[in-house]
Short mmCIF file of C-alpha atoms in Angstrom, two decimals:
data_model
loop_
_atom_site.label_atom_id
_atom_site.label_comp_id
_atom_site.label_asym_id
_atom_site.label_seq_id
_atom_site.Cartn_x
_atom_site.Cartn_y
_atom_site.Cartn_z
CA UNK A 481 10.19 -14.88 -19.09
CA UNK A 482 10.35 -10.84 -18.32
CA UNK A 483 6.74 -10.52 -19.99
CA UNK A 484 5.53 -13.39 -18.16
CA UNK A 485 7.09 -11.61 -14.72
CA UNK A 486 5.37 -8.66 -16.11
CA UNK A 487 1.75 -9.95 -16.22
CA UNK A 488 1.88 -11.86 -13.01
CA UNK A 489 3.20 -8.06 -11.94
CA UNK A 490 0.25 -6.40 -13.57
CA UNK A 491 -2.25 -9.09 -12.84
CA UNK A 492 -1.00 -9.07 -8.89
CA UNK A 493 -1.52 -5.25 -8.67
CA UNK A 494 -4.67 -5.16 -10.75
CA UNK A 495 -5.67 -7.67 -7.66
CA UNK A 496 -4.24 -5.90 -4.53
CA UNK A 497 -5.97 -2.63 -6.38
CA UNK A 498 -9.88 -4.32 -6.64
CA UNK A 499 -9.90 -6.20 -3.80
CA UNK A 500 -8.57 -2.83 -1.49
CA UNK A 501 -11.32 -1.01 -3.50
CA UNK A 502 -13.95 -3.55 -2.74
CA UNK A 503 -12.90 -3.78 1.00
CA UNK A 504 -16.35 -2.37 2.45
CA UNK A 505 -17.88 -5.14 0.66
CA UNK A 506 -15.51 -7.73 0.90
CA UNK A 507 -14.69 -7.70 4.47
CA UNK A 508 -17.64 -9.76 6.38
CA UNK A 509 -17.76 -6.75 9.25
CA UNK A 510 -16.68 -3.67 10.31
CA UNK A 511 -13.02 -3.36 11.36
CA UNK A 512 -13.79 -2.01 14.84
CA UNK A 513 -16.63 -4.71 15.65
CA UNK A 514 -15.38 -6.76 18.39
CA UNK A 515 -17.13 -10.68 19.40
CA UNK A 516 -17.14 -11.53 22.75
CA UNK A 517 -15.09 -14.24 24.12
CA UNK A 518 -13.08 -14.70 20.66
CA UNK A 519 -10.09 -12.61 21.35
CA UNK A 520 -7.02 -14.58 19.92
CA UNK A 521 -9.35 -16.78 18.14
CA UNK A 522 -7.68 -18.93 15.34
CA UNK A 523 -9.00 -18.60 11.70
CA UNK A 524 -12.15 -20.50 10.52
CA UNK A 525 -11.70 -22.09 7.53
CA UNK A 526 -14.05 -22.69 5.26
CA UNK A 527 -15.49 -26.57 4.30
CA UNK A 528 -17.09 -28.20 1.31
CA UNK A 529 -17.06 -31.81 2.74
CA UNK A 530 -18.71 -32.65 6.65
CA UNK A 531 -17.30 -35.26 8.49
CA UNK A 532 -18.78 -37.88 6.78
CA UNK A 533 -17.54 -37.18 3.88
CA UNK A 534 -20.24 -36.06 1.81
CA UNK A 535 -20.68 -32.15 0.10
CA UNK A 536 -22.20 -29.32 1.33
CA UNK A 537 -22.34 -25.81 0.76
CA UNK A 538 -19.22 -23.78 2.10
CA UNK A 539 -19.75 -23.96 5.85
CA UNK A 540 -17.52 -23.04 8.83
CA UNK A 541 -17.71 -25.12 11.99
CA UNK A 542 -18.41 -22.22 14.87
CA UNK A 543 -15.85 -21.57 17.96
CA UNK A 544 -16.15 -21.91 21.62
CA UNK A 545 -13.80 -20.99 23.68
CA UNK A 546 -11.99 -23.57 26.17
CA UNK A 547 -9.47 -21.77 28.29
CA UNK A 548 -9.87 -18.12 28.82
CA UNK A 549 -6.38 -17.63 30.45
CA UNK A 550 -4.85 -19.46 27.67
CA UNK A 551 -7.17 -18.62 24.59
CA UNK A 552 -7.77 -22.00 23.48
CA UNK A 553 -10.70 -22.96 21.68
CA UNK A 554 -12.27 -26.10 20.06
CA UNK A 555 -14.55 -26.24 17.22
CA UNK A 556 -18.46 -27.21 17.54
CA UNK A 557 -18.17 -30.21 14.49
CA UNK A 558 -21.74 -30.95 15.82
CA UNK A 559 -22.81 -27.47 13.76
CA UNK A 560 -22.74 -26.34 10.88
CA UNK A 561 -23.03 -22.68 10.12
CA UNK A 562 -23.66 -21.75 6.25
CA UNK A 563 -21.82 -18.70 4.76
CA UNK A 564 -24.56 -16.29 3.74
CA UNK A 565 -23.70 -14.83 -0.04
CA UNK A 566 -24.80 -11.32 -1.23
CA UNK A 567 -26.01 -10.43 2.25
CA UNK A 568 -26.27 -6.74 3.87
CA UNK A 569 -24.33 -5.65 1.40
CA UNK A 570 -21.28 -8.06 1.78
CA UNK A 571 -20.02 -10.34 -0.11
CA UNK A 572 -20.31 -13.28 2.37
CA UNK A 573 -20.95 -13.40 5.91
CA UNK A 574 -22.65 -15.77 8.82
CA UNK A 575 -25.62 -15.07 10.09
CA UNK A 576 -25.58 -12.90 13.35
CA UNK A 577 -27.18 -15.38 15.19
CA UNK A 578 -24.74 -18.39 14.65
CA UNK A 579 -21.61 -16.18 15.30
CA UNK A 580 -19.03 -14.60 13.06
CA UNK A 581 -16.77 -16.13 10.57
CA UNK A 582 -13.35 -15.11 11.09
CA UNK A 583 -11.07 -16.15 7.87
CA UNK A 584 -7.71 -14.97 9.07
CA UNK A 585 -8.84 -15.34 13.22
CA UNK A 586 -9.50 -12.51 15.64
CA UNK A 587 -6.83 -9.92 17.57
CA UNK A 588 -6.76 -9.13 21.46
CA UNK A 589 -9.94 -7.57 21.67
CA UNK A 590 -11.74 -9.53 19.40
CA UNK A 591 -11.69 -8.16 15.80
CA UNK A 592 -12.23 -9.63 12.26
CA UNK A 593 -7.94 -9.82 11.63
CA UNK A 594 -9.36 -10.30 7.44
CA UNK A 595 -11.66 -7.33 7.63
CA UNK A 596 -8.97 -5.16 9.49
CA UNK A 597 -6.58 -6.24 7.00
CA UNK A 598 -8.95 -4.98 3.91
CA UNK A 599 -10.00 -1.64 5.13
CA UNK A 600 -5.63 -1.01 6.41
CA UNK A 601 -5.07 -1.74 3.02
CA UNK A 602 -7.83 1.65 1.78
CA UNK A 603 -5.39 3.74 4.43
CA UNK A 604 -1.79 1.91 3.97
CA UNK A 605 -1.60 2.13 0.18
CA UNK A 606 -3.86 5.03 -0.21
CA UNK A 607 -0.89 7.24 1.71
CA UNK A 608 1.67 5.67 -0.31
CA UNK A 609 -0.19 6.12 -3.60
CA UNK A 610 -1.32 9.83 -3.02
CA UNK A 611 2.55 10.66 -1.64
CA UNK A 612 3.98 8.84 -4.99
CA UNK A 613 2.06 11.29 -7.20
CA UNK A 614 3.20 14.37 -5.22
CA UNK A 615 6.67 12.98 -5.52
CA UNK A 616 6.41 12.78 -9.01
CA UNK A 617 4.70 15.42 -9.55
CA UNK A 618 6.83 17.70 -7.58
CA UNK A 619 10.07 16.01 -9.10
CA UNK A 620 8.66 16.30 -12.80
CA UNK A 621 7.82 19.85 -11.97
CA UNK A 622 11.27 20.74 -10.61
CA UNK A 623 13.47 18.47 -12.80
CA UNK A 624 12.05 20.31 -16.16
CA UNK A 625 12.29 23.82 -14.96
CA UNK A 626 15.94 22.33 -14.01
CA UNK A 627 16.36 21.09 -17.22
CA UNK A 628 15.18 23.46 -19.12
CA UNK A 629 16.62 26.60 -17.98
CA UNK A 630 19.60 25.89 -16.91
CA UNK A 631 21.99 28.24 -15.32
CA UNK A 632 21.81 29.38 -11.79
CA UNK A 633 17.59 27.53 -11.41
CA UNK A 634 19.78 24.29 -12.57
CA UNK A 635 22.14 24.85 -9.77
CA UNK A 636 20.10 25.86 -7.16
CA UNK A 637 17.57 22.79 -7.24
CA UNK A 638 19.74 19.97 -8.06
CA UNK A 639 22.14 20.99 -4.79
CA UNK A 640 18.42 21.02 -2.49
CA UNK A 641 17.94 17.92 -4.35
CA UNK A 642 21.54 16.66 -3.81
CA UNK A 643 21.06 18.17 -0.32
CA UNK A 644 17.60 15.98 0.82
CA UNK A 645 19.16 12.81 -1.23
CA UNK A 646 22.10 12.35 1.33
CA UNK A 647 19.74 12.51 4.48
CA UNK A 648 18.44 9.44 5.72
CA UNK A 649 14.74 9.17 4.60
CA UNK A 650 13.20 7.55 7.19
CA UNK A 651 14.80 9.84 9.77
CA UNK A 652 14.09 12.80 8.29
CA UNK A 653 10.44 11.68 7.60
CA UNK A 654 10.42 10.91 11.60
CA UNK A 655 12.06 14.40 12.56
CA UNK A 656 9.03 15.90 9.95
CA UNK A 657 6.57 14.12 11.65
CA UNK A 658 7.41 14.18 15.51
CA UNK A 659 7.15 18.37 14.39
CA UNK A 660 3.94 18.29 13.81
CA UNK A 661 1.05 17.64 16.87
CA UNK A 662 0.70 14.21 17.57
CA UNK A 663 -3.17 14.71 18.12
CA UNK A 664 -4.62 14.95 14.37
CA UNK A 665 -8.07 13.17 13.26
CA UNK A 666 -7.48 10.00 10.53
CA UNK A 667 -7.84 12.46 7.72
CA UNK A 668 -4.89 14.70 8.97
CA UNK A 669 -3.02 11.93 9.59
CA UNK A 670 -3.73 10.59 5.93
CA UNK A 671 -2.40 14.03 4.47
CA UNK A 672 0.02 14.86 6.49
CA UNK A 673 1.90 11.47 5.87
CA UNK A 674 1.51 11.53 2.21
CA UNK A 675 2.63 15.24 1.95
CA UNK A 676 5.65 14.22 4.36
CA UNK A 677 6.44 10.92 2.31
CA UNK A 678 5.91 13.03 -1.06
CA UNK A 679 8.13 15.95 0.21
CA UNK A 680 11.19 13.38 1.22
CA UNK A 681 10.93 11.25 -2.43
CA UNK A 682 10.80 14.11 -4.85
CA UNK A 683 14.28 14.38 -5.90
CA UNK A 684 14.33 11.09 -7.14
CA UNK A 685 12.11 11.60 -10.04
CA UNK A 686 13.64 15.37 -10.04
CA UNK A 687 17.40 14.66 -11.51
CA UNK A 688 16.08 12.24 -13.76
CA UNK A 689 13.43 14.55 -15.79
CA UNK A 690 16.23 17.18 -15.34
CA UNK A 691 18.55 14.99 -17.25
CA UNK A 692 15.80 13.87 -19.63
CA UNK A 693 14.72 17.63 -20.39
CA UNK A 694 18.27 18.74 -20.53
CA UNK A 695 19.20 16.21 -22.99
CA UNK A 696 15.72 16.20 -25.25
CA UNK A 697 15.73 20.29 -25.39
CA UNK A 698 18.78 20.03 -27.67
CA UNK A 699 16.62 17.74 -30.04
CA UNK A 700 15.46 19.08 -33.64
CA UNK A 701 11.47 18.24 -32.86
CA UNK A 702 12.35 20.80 -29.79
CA UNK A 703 14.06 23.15 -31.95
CA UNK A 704 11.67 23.53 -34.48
CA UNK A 705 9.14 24.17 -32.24
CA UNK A 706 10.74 26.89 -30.68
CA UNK A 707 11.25 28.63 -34.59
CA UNK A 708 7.75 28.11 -35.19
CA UNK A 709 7.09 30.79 -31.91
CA UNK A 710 5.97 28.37 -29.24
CA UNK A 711 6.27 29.22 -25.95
CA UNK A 712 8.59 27.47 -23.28
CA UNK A 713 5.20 26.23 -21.10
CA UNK A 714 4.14 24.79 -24.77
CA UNK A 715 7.21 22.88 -25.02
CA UNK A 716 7.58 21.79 -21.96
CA UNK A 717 4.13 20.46 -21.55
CA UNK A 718 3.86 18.95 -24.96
CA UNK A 719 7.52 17.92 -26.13
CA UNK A 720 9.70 17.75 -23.46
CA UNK A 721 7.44 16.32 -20.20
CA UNK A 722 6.12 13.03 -22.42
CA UNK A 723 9.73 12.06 -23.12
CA UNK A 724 9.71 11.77 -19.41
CA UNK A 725 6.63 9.09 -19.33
CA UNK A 726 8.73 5.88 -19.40
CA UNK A 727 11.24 6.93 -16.53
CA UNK A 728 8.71 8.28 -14.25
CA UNK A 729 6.55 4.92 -14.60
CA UNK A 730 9.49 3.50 -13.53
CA UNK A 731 10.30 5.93 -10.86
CA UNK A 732 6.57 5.42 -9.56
CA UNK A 733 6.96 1.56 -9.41
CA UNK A 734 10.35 2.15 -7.09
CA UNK A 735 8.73 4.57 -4.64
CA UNK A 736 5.45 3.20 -3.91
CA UNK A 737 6.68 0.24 -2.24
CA UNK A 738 9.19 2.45 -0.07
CA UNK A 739 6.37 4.47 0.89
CA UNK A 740 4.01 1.44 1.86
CA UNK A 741 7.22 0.14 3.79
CA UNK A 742 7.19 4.28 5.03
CA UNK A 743 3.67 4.36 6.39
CA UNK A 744 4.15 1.12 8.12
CA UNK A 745 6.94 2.22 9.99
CA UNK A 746 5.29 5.32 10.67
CA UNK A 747 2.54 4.03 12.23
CA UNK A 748 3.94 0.99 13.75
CA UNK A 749 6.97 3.82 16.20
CA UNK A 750 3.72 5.92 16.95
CA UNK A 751 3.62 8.38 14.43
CA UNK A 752 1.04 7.39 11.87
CA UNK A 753 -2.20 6.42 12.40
CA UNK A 754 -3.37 5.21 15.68
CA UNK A 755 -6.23 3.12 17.38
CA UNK A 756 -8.69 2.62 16.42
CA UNK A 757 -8.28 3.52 12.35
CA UNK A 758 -7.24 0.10 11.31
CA UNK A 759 -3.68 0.26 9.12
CA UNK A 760 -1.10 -2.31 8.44
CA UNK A 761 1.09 -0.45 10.67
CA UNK A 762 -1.32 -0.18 13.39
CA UNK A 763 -2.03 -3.73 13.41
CA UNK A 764 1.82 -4.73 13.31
CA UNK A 765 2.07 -2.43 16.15
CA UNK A 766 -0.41 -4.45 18.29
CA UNK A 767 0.83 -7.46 17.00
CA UNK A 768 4.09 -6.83 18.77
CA UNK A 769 2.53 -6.33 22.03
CA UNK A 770 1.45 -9.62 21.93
CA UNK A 771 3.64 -11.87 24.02
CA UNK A 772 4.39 -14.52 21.78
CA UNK A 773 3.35 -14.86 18.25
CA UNK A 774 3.58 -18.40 18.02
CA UNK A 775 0.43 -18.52 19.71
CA UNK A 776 -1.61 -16.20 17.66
CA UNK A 777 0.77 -16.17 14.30
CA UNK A 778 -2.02 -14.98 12.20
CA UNK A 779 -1.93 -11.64 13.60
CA UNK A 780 1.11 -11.24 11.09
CA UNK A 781 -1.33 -11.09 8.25
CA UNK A 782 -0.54 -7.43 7.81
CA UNK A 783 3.03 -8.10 7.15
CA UNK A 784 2.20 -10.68 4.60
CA UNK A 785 0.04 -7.81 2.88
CA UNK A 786 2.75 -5.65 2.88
CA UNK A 787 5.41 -8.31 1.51
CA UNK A 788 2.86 -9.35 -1.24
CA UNK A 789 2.55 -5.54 -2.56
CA UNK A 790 6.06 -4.73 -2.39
CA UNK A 791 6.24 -8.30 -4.62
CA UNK A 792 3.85 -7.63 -6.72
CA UNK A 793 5.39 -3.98 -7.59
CA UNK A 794 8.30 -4.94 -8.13
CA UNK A 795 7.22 -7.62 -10.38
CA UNK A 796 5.43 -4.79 -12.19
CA UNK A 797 9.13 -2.99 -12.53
CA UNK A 798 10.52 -5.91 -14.25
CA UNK A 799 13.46 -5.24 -16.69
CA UNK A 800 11.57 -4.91 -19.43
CA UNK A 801 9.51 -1.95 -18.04
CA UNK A 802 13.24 -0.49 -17.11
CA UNK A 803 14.51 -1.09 -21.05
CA UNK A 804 11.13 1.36 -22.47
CA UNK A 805 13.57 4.31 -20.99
CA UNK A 806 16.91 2.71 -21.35
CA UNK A 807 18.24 5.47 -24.12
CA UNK A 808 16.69 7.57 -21.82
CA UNK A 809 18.69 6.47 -18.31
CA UNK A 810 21.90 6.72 -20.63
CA UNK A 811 21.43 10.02 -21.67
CA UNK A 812 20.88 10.77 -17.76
CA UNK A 813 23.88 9.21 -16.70
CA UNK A 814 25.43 11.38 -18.96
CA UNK A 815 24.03 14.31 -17.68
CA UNK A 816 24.22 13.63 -14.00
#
C-alpha cells in the first residue's frame, strides 16, 4: 500500500511537473488576453455527442451573454464550434473567429481562468522549487561545517539556527518582504521571494546534516580516509554529504509544499507578485474581491492547484521514502 501511495505520489508530480512545463503550449491563449463580454463566464465543456445523440468531434457549444448586470449567459446549441488540434503552436484551441474556448470559465475582466492557471503554476512552483534548493543547499552547507568541526562553529550556527526556528515563518517572511520596495519587475519579485523563502527554511535541513555529519565522521570508512591524507573538503564532499541524500530528499518533499502554500500567501496580502503576472496567489487574491463565489465558483481553480500539489507531495513523502533515512533520523535524535 506505501509503494502504491508512492507511485500515485511520483506519477502525480511527474504530472503537475510536464503539464507546468508545457503551459505555453497547453494553455489555448495568453494569460493576459481578455474576450469581450465574457467576464464571469462559466466553463465550456467539451462534447462528443450533439443533441441528437449522434458523435462528433470534440466540440464546445459557444457563449452569449444574457444579463450583463448579472453575468448570465446561455449557450448557442444551434452551433457547433470544433476544437482546432496542433494549431499556432497550441495544443488545442477554437478558431478566432467562432470565439474562445474557456475550459475552467473566464475571471472579471475576461481571462482564460485554465490558461491563467497553467502559466501561475511556471511562477507559483518555480519560487517554491528554486527557494527549496537554496534551503537545502544552504542547510547542507551549514549543517556539515556544523557537524564536522565542532566546537565553537557547532555552537554558533545551531543557536542562529535554533534562533530563526522559534520565529514564526510566515511573519518573519512578511517583515523580510514589506523591507524591501514594493515596486520590483516579475523577475525581482521571482528572486527575491525564493531567496526570502530559502533564507527562512534553511535550518531545517541544517540540524539534520549536522547530526548526520556529526554522527557519520566517527565512522571507520571516514577514518580511514582521513589516514590515507585526504583533506576535510574531500571528505566532506565525498563521504560525509551523500550519507545526507536520503534525509534531505525528505527534507525537500516537506518544504516545497510550505513554500507553494508561502508564495500564495505572499502574493495573495500584497507582497508577491502582482497584476498582471498571473500566479496562484494573484488569482486567489482577485478571487476574493469577487462578491460571492457561488456565482463564479470556478475562479477557485487556483486553490484546487495548490491543494492537488501539496497532495501529490506529500504522497511523494510517503513512509516509505521516510524509512530510506530512518537509522539516519535516529542517530539525529540522538545528536540533537
Amino acid at each position: 500500500m506505501i509503494a502504491g501511495t508512492m507511485r500515485a505520489g511520483i506519477v502525480a508530480v511527474s504530472l503537475i511537473t510536464i503539464v507546468a512545463a508545457a503551459a505555453p503550449v497547453i494553455g489555448p491563449y495568453e494569460p493576459s488576453r481578455q474576450f469581450a463580454d465574457l467576464a464571469f463566464a462559466p466553463p465550456m465543456v467539451p462534447h462528443v455527442l450533439d443533441d441528437e445523440g449522434r458523435w462528433q468531434r470534440p466540440f464546445v457549444y459557444p457563449l452569449h451573454l444574457v444579463d450583463r448586470l448579472e453575468h448570465k449567459f446561455a449557450q448557442d446549441r444551434s452551433t457547433r464550434v470544433a476544437l482546432q488540434w496542433f494549431t499556432s503552436g497550441r495544443l488545442v484551441t477554437t478558431p478566432d473567429a467562432a470565439g474562445p474556448w474557456l475550459l475552467f470559465g473566464a475571471d472579471p475582466l475576461g481571462r482564460d481562468v485554465f490558461s491563467r492557471v497553467l502559466r501561475g503554476a511556471r511562477m507559483s512552483l518555480g519560487v517554491a522549487l528554486v527557494a527549496t534548493l537554496l534551503a537545502l543547499g544552504l542547510g547542507a552547507f551549514a549543517g556539515a561545517i556544523a557537524g564536522f568541526t565542532g566546537g565553537a562553529w557547532d555552537t554558533g550556527l545551531m543557536r542562529v539556527s535554533d534562533f530563526v526556528l522559534v520565529l514564526p515563518v510566515i511573519y518573519v517572511v512578511l517583515v523580510l518582504r514589506a523591507a524591501m520596495p514594493l515596486v520590483l519587475t516579475t523577475s525581482q519579485v521571482f528572486w527575491t521571494m525564493a531567496a526570502v523563502l530559502g533564507l527562512a527554511g534553511w535550518p531545517f535541513p541544517a540540524k539534520g546534516v549536522r547530526a548526520v555529519v556529526a554522527v557519520e565522521k566517527r565512522k571507520e570508512y571516514a577514518e580511514a580516509a582521513h589516514a590515507l591524507g585526504a583533506g576535510w573538503v574531500r571528505i566532506l564532499l565525498r563521504h560525509l554529504l551523500p550519507a545526507s541524500r536520503s534525509f534531505l530528499a525528505v527534507q525537500g518533499t516537506l518544504l516545497l509544499p510550505s513554500f507553494i502554500l508561502a508564495e500564495a500567501t505572499l502574493s495573495y496580502v500584497g507582497f508577491g507578485f502582482a497584476e498582471p503576472t498571473p500566479s496562484w496567489g494573484v488569482m486567489l487574491h482577485e478571487a476574493a474581491e469577487v462578491g460571492t463565489l457561488a456565482d463564479a465558483p470556478w475562479l477557485l481553480a487556483p486553490a484546487a492547484a495548490i491543494v492537488a500539489c501539496v497532495l501529490s507531495l506529500h504522497l511523494l513523502s510517503a513512509r516509505s521514502a521516510t524509512s530510506r533515512a530512518g537509522s539516519q533520523l535516529t542517530s539525529i535524535e540522538s545528536v540533537i
